[in-house]
GROMACS .gro file of N, CA and C in nm:
model
  498
    1MET      N    1  -2.771   0.999   1.262
    1MET     CA    2  -2.687   0.893   1.316
    1MET      C    3  -2.608   0.949   1.431
    2ARG      N    4  -2.604   0.879   1.537
    2ARG     CA    5  -2.523   0.922   1.653
    2ARG      C    6  -2.375   0.913   1.625
    3ASP      N    7  -2.300   0.995   1.691
    3ASP     CA    8  -2.150   0.993   1.677
    3ASP      C    9  -2.104   0.855   1.719
    4PRO      N   10  -2.033   0.786   1.632
    4PRO     CA   11  -1.991   0.648   1.667
    4PRO      C   12  -1.906   0.644   1.792
    5TYR      N   13  -1.834   0.750   1.819
    5TYR     CA   14  -1.752   0.749   1.936
    5TYR      C   15  -1.831   0.772   2.065
    6GLU      N   16  -1.948   0.840   2.049
    6GLU     CA   17  -2.043   0.845   2.158
    6GLU      C   18  -2.093   0.709   2.187
    7VAL      N   19  -2.125   0.635   2.081
    7VAL     CA   20  -2.174   0.499   2.095
    7VAL      C   21  -2.063   0.413   2.165
    8LEU      N   22  -1.942   0.425   2.115
    8LEU     CA   23  -1.829   0.351   2.177
    8LEU      C   24  -1.819   0.383   2.327
    9GLY      N   25  -1.825   0.511   2.359
    9GLY     CA   26  -1.815   0.549   2.497
    9GLY      C   27  -1.925   0.493   2.585
   10VAL      N   28  -2.047   0.496   2.534
   10VAL     CA   29  -2.161   0.449   2.605
   10VAL      C   30  -2.164   0.297   2.613
   11SER      N   31  -2.144   0.229   2.502
   11SER     CA   32  -2.167   0.082   2.499
   11SER      C   33  -2.045   0.007   2.547
   12LYS      N   34  -1.925   0.068   2.537
   12LYS     CA   35  -1.803  -0.008   2.576
   12LYS      C   36  -1.733   0.055   2.691
   13ASN      N   37  -1.790   0.156   2.753
   13ASN     CA   38  -1.727   0.228   2.863
   13ASN      C   39  -1.584   0.267   2.831
   14ALA      N   40  -1.564   0.311   2.710
   14ALA     CA   41  -1.432   0.360   2.666
   14ALA      C   42  -1.398   0.490   2.733
   15THR      N   43  -1.270   0.508   2.764
   15THR     CA   44  -1.223   0.635   2.820
   15THR      C   45  -1.214   0.738   2.711
   16ASP      N   46  -1.207   0.864   2.752
   16ASP     CA   47  -1.189   0.970   2.658
   16ASP      C   48  -1.059   0.952   2.574
   17ASP      N   49  -0.956   0.901   2.642
   17ASP     CA   50  -0.829   0.878   2.569
   17ASP      C   51  -0.847   0.773   2.460
   18GLU      N   52  -0.920   0.671   2.492
   18GLU     CA   53  -0.945   0.558   2.396
   18GLU      C   54  -1.026   0.613   2.278
   19ILE      N   55  -1.127   0.692   2.305
   19ILE     CA   56  -1.212   0.745   2.200
   19ILE      C   57  -1.127   0.843   2.115
   20ARG      N   58  -1.048   0.925   2.180
   20ARG     CA   59  -0.962   1.017   2.104
   20ARG      C   60  -0.863   0.942   2.015
   21ALA      N   61  -0.808   0.828   2.066
   21ALA     CA   62  -0.715   0.749   1.989
   21ALA      C   63  -0.779   0.694   1.860
   22VAL      N   64  -0.904   0.650   1.875
   22VAL     CA   65  -0.974   0.595   1.756
   22VAL      C   66  -1.004   0.706   1.658
   23LYS      N   67  -1.044   0.822   1.706
   23LYS     CA   68  -1.069   0.933   1.617
   23LYS      C   69  -0.942   0.975   1.546
   24GLU      N   70  -0.832   0.978   1.616
   24GLU     CA   71  -0.701   1.013   1.557
   24GLU      C   72  -0.660   0.911   1.449
   25LEU      N   73  -0.686   0.782   1.478
   25LEU     CA   74  -0.657   0.678   1.380
   25LEU      C   75  -0.735   0.700   1.253
   26ALA      N   76  -0.864   0.729   1.263
   26ALA     CA   77  -0.948   0.750   1.147
   26ALA      C   78  -0.899   0.871   1.068
   27SER      N   79  -0.858   0.976   1.136
   27SER     CA   80  -0.803   1.092   1.069
   27SER      C   81  -0.671   1.060   0.998
   28ALA      N   82  -0.584   0.988   1.061
   28ALA     CA   83  -0.459   0.952   1.004
   28ALA      C   84  -0.478   0.856   0.888
   29GLN      N   85  -0.569   0.766   0.895
   29GLN     CA   86  -0.603   0.675   0.785
   29GLN      C   87  -0.653   0.751   0.668
   30GLN      N   88  -0.737   0.856   0.691
   30GLN     CA   89  -0.786   0.934   0.580
   30GLN      C   90  -0.673   1.007   0.505
   31LYS      N   91  -0.577   1.058   0.581
   31LYS     CA   92  -0.468   1.128   0.521
   31LYS      C   93  -0.379   1.031   0.442
   32LEU      N   94  -0.374   0.909   0.483
   32LEU     CA   95  -0.290   0.807   0.416
   32LEU      C   96  -0.358   0.744   0.297
   33GLY      N   97  -0.492   0.738   0.297
   33GLY     CA   98  -0.562   0.667   0.192
   33GLY      C   99  -0.676   0.742   0.134
   34VAL      N  100  -0.769   0.667   0.075
   34VAL     CA  101  -0.886   0.732   0.008
   34VAL      C  102  -1.013   0.714   0.086
   35ILE      N  103  -1.017   0.638   0.193
   35ILE     CA  104  -1.136   0.617   0.268
   35ILE      C  105  -1.157   0.731   0.366
   36GLY      N  106  -1.261   0.809   0.350
   36GLY     CA  107  -1.286   0.923   0.436
   36GLY      C  108  -1.313   0.886   0.579
   37ASP      N  109  -1.289   0.980   0.669
   37ASP     CA  110  -1.307   0.949   0.808
   37ASP      C  111  -1.454   0.926   0.846
   38GLU      N  112  -1.547   0.994   0.773
   38GLU     CA  113  -1.688   0.968   0.803
   38GLU      C  114  -1.725   0.824   0.767
   39ILE      N  115  -1.671   0.774   0.663
   39ILE     CA  116  -1.698   0.634   0.624
   39ILE      C  117  -1.640   0.542   0.732
   40GLN      N  118  -1.516   0.576   0.773
   40GLN     CA  119  -1.454   0.495   0.878
   40GLN      C  120  -1.535   0.500   1.009
   41LEU      N  121  -1.589   0.615   1.040
   41LEU     CA  122  -1.670   0.629   1.161
   41LEU      C  123  -1.790   0.540   1.158
   42ALA      N  124  -1.851   0.525   1.041
   42ALA     CA  125  -1.966   0.435   1.028
   42ALA      C  126  -1.922   0.294   1.050
   43GLY      N  127  -1.810   0.255   0.993
   43GLY     CA  128  -1.756   0.117   1.014
   43GLY      C  129  -1.721   0.094   1.161
   44ALA      N  130  -1.659   0.194   1.223
   44ALA     CA  131  -1.623   0.182   1.365
   44ALA      C  132  -1.747   0.167   1.452
   45GLN      N  133  -1.848   0.246   1.418
   45GLN     CA  134  -1.974   0.231   1.492
   45GLN      C  135  -2.029   0.091   1.485
   46GLN      N  136  -2.027   0.040   1.367
   46GLN     CA  137  -2.079  -0.099   1.343
   46GLN      C  138  -1.990  -0.197   1.418
   47LEU      N  139  -1.859  -0.179   1.414
   47LEU     CA  140  -1.767  -0.273   1.486
   47LEU      C  141  -1.793  -0.270   1.636
   48THR      N  142  -1.833  -0.157   1.689
   48THR     CA  143  -1.857  -0.151   1.838
   48THR      C  144  -1.970  -0.246   1.881
   49THR      N  145  -2.053  -0.287   1.787
   49THR     CA  146  -2.159  -0.383   1.826
   49THR      C  147  -2.105  -0.520   1.844
   50TYR      N  148  -1.983  -0.544   1.797
   50TYR     CA  149  -1.920  -0.678   1.808
   50TYR      C  150  -1.800  -0.676   1.905
   51ALA      N  151  -1.723  -0.570   1.904
   51ALA     CA  152  -1.598  -0.563   1.976
   51ALA      C  153  -1.622  -0.517   2.118
   52ARG      N  154  -1.552  -0.577   2.213
   52ARG     CA  155  -1.565  -0.538   2.351
   52ARG      C  156  -1.451  -0.441   2.394
   53GLN      N  157  -1.344  -0.430   2.312
   53GLN     CA  158  -1.231  -0.352   2.350
   53GLN      C  159  -1.201  -0.247   2.241
   54SER      N  160  -1.168  -0.126   2.284
   54SER     CA  161  -1.135  -0.026   2.184
   54SER      C  162  -1.008  -0.059   2.110
   55SER      N  163  -0.922  -0.137   2.172
   55SER     CA  164  -0.800  -0.176   2.102
   55SER      C  165  -0.832  -0.261   1.980
   56THR      N  166  -0.941  -0.328   1.979
   56THR     CA  167  -0.986  -0.408   1.864
   56THR      C  168  -1.008  -0.318   1.748
   57LEU      N  169  -1.074  -0.201   1.773
   57LEU     CA  170  -1.094  -0.104   1.667
   57LEU      C  171  -0.962  -0.056   1.613
   58GLN      N  172  -0.866  -0.028   1.701
   58GLN     CA  173  -0.737   0.018   1.652
   58GLN      C  174  -0.671  -0.080   1.557
   59THR      N  175  -0.690  -0.210   1.593
   59THR     CA  176  -0.630  -0.314   1.506
   59THR      C  177  -0.705  -0.332   1.376
   60LEU      N  178  -0.837  -0.326   1.384
   60LEU     CA  179  -0.919  -0.361   1.262
   60LEU      C  180  -0.948  -0.249   1.170
   61ILE      N  181  -0.948  -0.124   1.212
   61ILE     CA  182  -0.986  -0.012   1.123
   61ILE      C  183  -0.895  -0.007   1.000
   62PRO      N  184  -0.760  -0.016   1.013
   62PRO     CA  185  -0.682  -0.008   0.890
   62PRO      C  186  -0.709  -0.130   0.799
   63ALA      N  187  -0.731  -0.251   0.852
   63ALA     CA  188  -0.764  -0.367   0.769
   63ALA      C  189  -0.899  -0.347   0.705
   64MET      N  190  -0.996  -0.294   0.780
   64MET     CA  191  -1.127  -0.265   0.726
   64MET      C  192  -1.115  -0.166   0.608
   65ASN      N  193  -1.034  -0.066   0.627
   65ASN     CA  194  -1.016   0.033   0.516
   65ASN      C  195  -0.958  -0.032   0.394
   66ASN      N  196  -0.865  -0.123   0.410
   66ASN     CA  197  -0.808  -0.192   0.295
   66ASN      C  198  -0.911  -0.280   0.225
   67LEU      N  199  -0.999  -0.342   0.305
   67LEU     CA  200  -1.102  -0.427   0.252
   67LEU      C  201  -1.204  -0.341   0.175
   68ILE      N  202  -1.239  -0.226   0.235
   68ILE     CA  203  -1.337  -0.134   0.168
   68ILE      C  204  -1.272  -0.084   0.037
   69ALA      N  205  -1.149  -0.045   0.044
   69ALA     CA  206  -1.079   0.010  -0.079
   69ALA      C  207  -1.074  -0.098  -0.185
   70GLN      N  208  -1.048  -0.220  -0.149
   70GLN     CA  209  -1.040  -0.330  -0.245
   70GLN      C  210  -1.180  -0.353  -0.313
   71ASN      N  211  -1.281  -0.346  -0.232
   71ASN     CA  212  -1.414  -0.379  -0.284
   71ASN      C  213  -1.489  -0.262  -0.348
   72ALA      N  214  -1.467  -0.142  -0.296
   72ALA     CA  215  -1.546  -0.029  -0.343
   72ALA      C  216  -1.457   0.081  -0.414
   73GLY      N  217  -1.330   0.075  -0.390
   73GLY     CA  218  -1.243   0.171  -0.453
   73GLY      C  219  -1.269   0.316  -0.408
   74TYR      N  220  -1.261   0.406  -0.504
   74TYR     CA  221  -1.274   0.547  -0.480
   74TYR      C  222  -1.417   0.587  -0.443
   75SER      N  223  -1.514   0.504  -0.473
   75SER     CA  224  -1.653   0.541  -0.447
   75SER      C  225  -1.705   0.472  -0.320
   76ALA      N  226  -1.619   0.446  -0.225
   76ALA     CA  227  -1.663   0.381  -0.098
   76ALA      C  228  -1.765   0.464  -0.027
   77SER      N  229  -1.860   0.393   0.031
   77SER     CA  230  -1.971   0.458   0.099
   77SER      C  231  -1.983   0.407   0.244
   78VAL      N  232  -2.074   0.468   0.317
   78VAL     CA  233  -2.102   0.426   0.453
   78VAL      C  234  -2.154   0.284   0.453
   79GLY      N  235  -2.231   0.248   0.352
   79GLY     CA  236  -2.285   0.110   0.338
   79GLY      C  237  -2.170   0.008   0.320
   80ASP      N  238  -2.070   0.047   0.241
   80ASP     CA  239  -1.955  -0.039   0.224
   80ASP      C  240  -1.886  -0.059   0.357
   81ALA      N  241  -1.873   0.044   0.434
   81ALA     CA  242  -1.803   0.036   0.566
   81ALA      C  243  -1.882  -0.052   0.661
   82THR      N  244  -2.010  -0.038   0.668
   82THR     CA  245  -2.087  -0.114   0.763
   82THR      C  246  -2.087  -0.263   0.721
   83SER      N  247  -2.090  -0.285   0.592
   83SER     CA  248  -2.083  -0.425   0.544
   83SER      C  249  -1.952  -0.492   0.579
   84ALA      N  250  -1.842  -0.418   0.556
   84ALA     CA  251  -1.705  -0.469   0.594
   84ALA      C  252  -1.698  -0.490   0.742
   85ALA      N  253  -1.747  -0.393   0.816
   85ALA     CA  254  -1.745  -0.407   0.966
   85ALA      C  255  -1.827  -0.528   1.015
   86ASP      N  256  -1.941  -0.549   0.952
   86ASP     CA  257  -2.023  -0.669   0.985
   86ASP      C  258  -1.945  -0.796   0.960
   87MET      N  259  -1.875  -0.804   0.851
   87MET     CA  260  -1.795  -0.924   0.816
   87MET      C  261  -1.689  -0.943   0.924
   88LEU      N  262  -1.619  -0.836   0.956
   88LEU     CA  263  -1.516  -0.845   1.056
   88LEU      C  264  -1.573  -0.877   1.194
   89GLY      N  265  -1.684  -0.824   1.226
   89GLY     CA  266  -1.750  -0.848   1.356
   89GLY      C  267  -1.793  -0.994   1.366
   90ARG      N  268  -1.854  -1.045   1.258
   90ARG     CA  269  -1.890  -1.185   1.259
   90ARG      C  270  -1.771  -1.275   1.270
   91ALA      N  271  -1.663  -1.238   1.205
   91ALA     CA  272  -1.539  -1.316   1.216
   91ALA      C  273  -1.485  -1.316   1.357
   92LEU      N  274  -1.500  -1.205   1.428
   92LEU     CA  275  -1.458  -1.203   1.570
   92LEU      C  276  -1.534  -1.300   1.652
   93ASN      N  277  -1.656  -1.331   1.608
   93ASN     CA  278  -1.739  -1.425   1.676
   93ASN      C  279  -1.728  -1.567   1.618
   94GLY      N  280  -1.629  -1.592   1.537
   94GLY     CA  281  -1.600  -1.724   1.482
   94GLY      C  282  -1.666  -1.754   1.349
   95GLN      N  283  -1.740  -1.659   1.295
   95GLN     CA  284  -1.811  -1.684   1.166
   95GLN      C  285  -1.734  -1.611   1.057
   96TYR      N  286  -1.634  -1.678   1.004
   96TYR     CA  287  -1.543  -1.611   0.908
   96TYR      C  288  -1.560  -1.667   0.765
   97THR      N  289  -1.667  -1.737   0.738
   97THR     CA  290  -1.685  -1.796   0.608
   97THR      C  291  -1.705  -1.691   0.497
   98SER      N  292  -1.770  -1.579   0.532
   98SER     CA  293  -1.791  -1.476   0.429
   98SER      C  294  -1.654  -1.419   0.384
   99LEU      N  295  -1.561  -1.408   0.476
   99LEU     CA  296  -1.427  -1.362   0.435
   99LEU      C  297  -1.358  -1.465   0.349
  100LYS      N  298  -1.376  -1.590   0.382
  100LYS     CA  299  -1.318  -1.700   0.302
  100LYS      C  300  -1.374  -1.698   0.160
  101ARG      N  301  -1.501  -1.669   0.148
  101ARG     CA  302  -1.567  -1.664   0.016
  101ARG      C  303  -1.510  -1.551  -0.067
  102MET      N  304  -1.461  -1.446   0.002
  102MET     CA  305  -1.402  -1.335  -0.072
  102MET      C  306  -1.250  -1.363  -0.105
  103GLY      N  307  -1.205  -1.477  -0.068
  103GLY     CA  308  -1.066  -1.513  -0.099
  103GLY      C  309  -0.967  -1.490   0.011
  104VAL      N  310  -1.015  -1.447   0.127
  104VAL     CA  311  -0.928  -1.430   0.247
  104VAL      C  312  -0.899  -1.571   0.303
  105THR      N  313  -0.772  -1.605   0.304
  105THR     CA  314  -0.741  -1.743   0.350
  105THR      C  315  -0.679  -1.736   0.490
  106PHE      N  316  -0.699  -1.846   0.560
  106PHE     CA  317  -0.648  -1.860   0.697
  106PHE      C  318  -0.575  -1.992   0.709
  107THR      N  319  -0.467  -1.988   0.781
  107THR     CA  320  -0.396  -2.114   0.812
  107THR      C  321  -0.473  -2.190   0.918
  108ASN      N  322  -0.442  -2.314   0.938
  108ASN     CA  323  -0.507  -2.389   1.046
  108ASN      C  324  -0.491  -2.327   1.181
  109ALA      N  325  -0.369  -2.275   1.206
  109ALA     CA  326  -0.342  -2.209   1.332
  109ALA      C  327  -0.429  -2.077   1.349
  110GLN      N  328  -0.442  -2.003   1.240
  110GLN     CA  329  -0.522  -1.886   1.242
  110GLN      C  330  -0.674  -1.922   1.266
  111GLU      N  331  -0.718  -2.027   1.203
  111GLU     CA  332  -0.858  -2.066   1.227
  111GLU      C  333  -0.881  -2.110   1.371
  112GLU      N  334  -0.784  -2.174   1.433
  112GLU     CA  335  -0.791  -2.210   1.571
  112GLU      C  336  -0.801  -2.087   1.659
  113ILE      N  337  -0.721  -1.984   1.629
  113ILE     CA  338  -0.731  -1.860   1.703
  113ILE      C  339  -0.863  -1.792   1.684
  114LEU      N  340  -0.917  -1.793   1.563
  114LEU     CA  341  -1.051  -1.734   1.539
  114LEU      C  342  -1.155  -1.808   1.615
  115LYS      N  343  -1.137  -1.937   1.637
  115LYS     CA  344  -1.235  -2.013   1.715
  115LYS      C  345  -1.220  -1.998   1.862
  116TYR      N  346  -1.094  -2.000   1.912
  116TYR     CA  347  -1.072  -2.015   2.055
  116TYR      C  348  -0.987  -1.900   2.119
  117GLY      N  349  -0.937  -1.810   2.038
  117GLY     CA  350  -0.852  -1.702   2.093
  117GLY      C  351  -0.931  -1.593   2.161
  118ASN      N  352  -0.862  -1.502   2.224
  118ASN     CA  353  -0.928  -1.387   2.284
  118ASN      C  354  -0.951  -1.282   2.177
  119GLU      N  355  -1.020  -1.175   2.212
  119GLU     CA  356  -1.054  -1.076   2.109
  119GLU      C  357  -0.932  -1.011   2.046
  120SER      N  358  -0.832  -0.980   2.121
  120SER     CA  359  -0.710  -0.921   2.065
  120SER      C  360  -0.642  -1.014   1.969
  121GLN      N  361  -0.635  -1.139   2.001
  121GLN     CA  362  -0.571  -1.237   1.911
  121GLN      C  363  -0.652  -1.252   1.785
  122LYS      N  364  -0.783  -1.257   1.795
  122LYS     CA  365  -0.868  -1.271   1.678
  122LYS      C  366  -0.852  -1.149   1.589
  123ALA      N  367  -0.851  -1.028   1.645
  123ALA     CA  368  -0.838  -0.906   1.567
  123ALA      C  369  -0.704  -0.905   1.492
  124ALA      N  370  -0.599  -0.949   1.558
  124ALA     CA  371  -0.466  -0.951   1.498
  124ALA      C  372  -0.465  -1.048   1.374
  125VAL      N  373  -0.524  -1.163   1.394
  125VAL     CA  374  -0.531  -1.265   1.286
  125VAL      C  375  -0.608  -1.210   1.170
  126LEU      N  376  -0.727  -1.147   1.199
  126LEU     CA  377  -0.810  -1.094   1.095
  126LEU      C  378  -0.738  -0.987   1.014
  127ALA      N  379  -0.672  -0.893   1.086
  127ALA     CA  380  -0.602  -0.787   1.019
  127ALA      C  381  -0.488  -0.841   0.931
  128ASP      N  382  -0.417  -0.941   0.983
  128ASP     CA  383  -0.308  -1.003   0.907
  128ASP      C  384  -0.360  -1.073   0.781
  129ALA      N  385  -0.468  -1.147   0.795
  129ALA     CA  386  -0.521  -1.224   0.682
  129ALA      C  387  -0.576  -1.132   0.577
  130ILE      N  388  -0.645  -1.027   0.617
  130ILE     CA  389  -0.703  -0.931   0.520
  130ILE      C  390  -0.592  -0.858   0.448
  131ASN      N  391  -0.491  -0.813   0.523
  131ASN     CA  392  -0.385  -0.736   0.462
  131ASN      C  393  -0.297  -0.826   0.373
  132SER      N  394  -0.290  -0.955   0.408
  132SER     CA  395  -0.217  -1.049   0.318
  132SER      C  396  -0.288  -1.064   0.186
  133LYS      N  397  -0.422  -1.059   0.191
  133LYS     CA  398  -0.504  -1.081   0.070
  133LYS      C  399  -0.506  -0.951  -0.014
  134VAL      N  400  -0.536  -0.836   0.045
  134VAL     CA  401  -0.558  -0.715  -0.034
  134VAL      C  402  -0.444  -0.617  -0.025
  135GLY      N  403  -0.346  -0.638   0.063
  135GLY     CA  404  -0.236  -0.544   0.080
  135GLY      C  405  -0.283  -0.412   0.139
  136ASN      N  406  -0.205  -0.310   0.116
  136ASN     CA  407  -0.239  -0.173   0.165
  136ASN      C  408  -0.316  -0.097   0.059
  137MET      N  409  -0.429  -0.157   0.019
  137MET     CA  410  -0.505  -0.100  -0.095
  137MET      C  411  -0.552   0.040  -0.069
  138ASN      N  412  -0.587   0.074   0.052
  138ASN     CA  413  -0.628   0.210   0.083
  138ASN      C  414  -0.520   0.310   0.050
  139GLU      N  415  -0.396   0.277   0.089
  139GLU     CA  416  -0.287   0.366   0.064
  139GLU      C  417  -0.239   0.365  -0.085
  140LEU      N  418  -0.248   0.249  -0.145
  140LEU     CA  419  -0.211   0.237  -0.287
  140LEU      C  420  -0.300   0.318  -0.375
  141LEU      N  421  -0.432   0.315  -0.350
  141LEU     CA  422  -0.522   0.392  -0.430
  141LEU      C  423  -0.499   0.543  -0.416
  142ALA      N  424  -0.455   0.584  -0.295
  142ALA     CA  425  -0.425   0.724  -0.272
  142ALA      C  426  -0.306   0.775  -0.356
  143GLN      N  427  -0.228   0.690  -0.406
  143GLN     CA  428  -0.109   0.728  -0.482
  143GLN      C  429  -0.141   0.750  -0.629
  144THR      N  430  -0.262   0.723  -0.671
  144THR     CA  431  -0.304   0.740  -0.811
  144THR      C  432  -0.358   0.886  -0.826
  145PRO      N  433  -0.368   0.933  -0.951
  145PRO     CA  434  -0.422   1.069  -0.972
  145PRO      C  435  -0.567   1.076  -0.915
  146THR      N  436  -0.649   0.977  -0.936
  146THR     CA  437  -0.784   0.979  -0.886
  146THR      C  438  -0.781   0.974  -0.734
  147GLY      N  439  -0.690   0.899  -0.674
  147GLY     CA  440  -0.675   0.891  -0.530
  147GLY      C  441  -0.635   1.025  -0.473
  148LYS      N  442  -0.544   1.095  -0.537
  148LYS     CA  443  -0.501   1.228  -0.486
  148LYS      C  444  -0.621   1.325  -0.488
  149TYR      N  445  -0.703   1.309  -0.592
  149TYR     CA  446  -0.823   1.395  -0.601
  149TYR      C  447  -0.919   1.362  -0.487
  150LYS      N  448  -0.933   1.231  -0.460
  150LYS     CA  449  -1.024   1.187  -0.353
  150LYS      C  450  -0.976   1.235  -0.218
  151GLN      N  451  -0.840   1.238  -0.198
  151GLN     CA  452  -0.787   1.290  -0.072
  151GLN      C  453  -0.813   1.437  -0.059
  152LEU      N  454  -0.804   1.510  -0.170
  152LEU     CA  455  -0.833   1.654  -0.169
  152LEU      C  456  -0.984   1.675  -0.133
  153GLN      N  457  -1.073   1.594  -0.188
  153GLN     CA  458  -1.212   1.605  -0.152
  153GLN      C  459  -1.235   1.581  -0.002
  154ASN      N  460  -1.167   1.479   0.051
  154ASN     CA  461  -1.179   1.449   0.194
  154ASN      C  462  -1.130   1.564   0.280
  155GLU      N  463  -1.018   1.623   0.241
  155GLU     CA  464  -0.961   1.744   0.311
  155GLU      C  465  -1.059   1.857   0.307
  156LEU      N  466  -1.118   1.883   0.192
  156LEU     CA  467  -1.210   1.989   0.180
  156LEU      C  468  -1.335   1.969   0.264
  157GLY      N  469  -1.379   1.843   0.270
  157GLY     CA  470  -1.492   1.804   0.354
  157GLY      C  471  -1.463   1.832   0.499
  158ASP      N  472  -1.343   1.799   0.543
  158ASP     CA  473  -1.305   1.826   0.682
  158ASP      C  474  -1.301   1.975   0.712
  159LEU      N  475  -1.253   2.052   0.614
  159LEU     CA  476  -1.248   2.198   0.632
  159LEU      C  477  -1.389   2.255   0.642
  160GLN      N  478  -1.481   2.200   0.561
  160GLN     CA  479  -1.620   2.248   0.568
  160GLN      C  480  -1.678   2.216   0.707
  161GLU      N  481  -1.645   2.098   0.756
  161GLU     CA  482  -1.696   2.062   0.886
  161GLU      C  483  -1.643   2.154   0.994
  162GLU      N  484  -1.515   2.193   0.988
  162GLU     CA  485  -1.457   2.284   1.086
  162GLU      C  486  -1.522   2.421   1.075
  163ILE      N  487  -1.543   2.466   0.953
  163ILE     CA  488  -1.611   2.598   0.934
  163ILE      C  489  -1.752   2.594   0.986
  164GLY      N  490  -1.821   2.485   0.961
  164GLY     CA  491  -1.956   2.471   1.011
  164GLY      C  492  -1.963   2.465   1.160
  165ALA      N  493  -1.864   2.408   1.220
  165ALA     CA  494  -1.862   2.393   1.367
  165ALA      C  495  -1.841   2.527   1.436
  166THR      N  496  -1.773   2.621   1.366
  166THR     CA  497  -1.752   2.753   1.425
  166THR      C  498  -1.871   2.839   1.401
   0.00000   0.00000   0.00000
């Protein structure tokens, strides 16, 4: 699999600073929750097929992580991330029924934004609606004993990557 940020740079003409910001967000989210950065990278890569702006990723990655944590918990996988990213991406294009079937509710005003708003507005509405439904599930799971163990596993994985890179 290609580096998702390479894909972001090629397909969205993102600057190095934008790519770095998304990488830093994934790293910060991993430290805060139980969803590993590699899983987030897979979701971000999938989101780049729908999103035209890197700022959309900045808005949606934390909500995506909460959605993944709600649905898959401690055993979240790349497949879970790509599925969540697909749902979010389709919702960016006005197809938000799969989120509604999961219990994510939208006000009439939010539905209007999802239909007619710009990408930034749509991303903000999606993040708000998802977080209203599932809360900060990624962070909440990290506060449990199993979550603390999962965070340790993620940290060890990062350390192994650094050692391997040298």
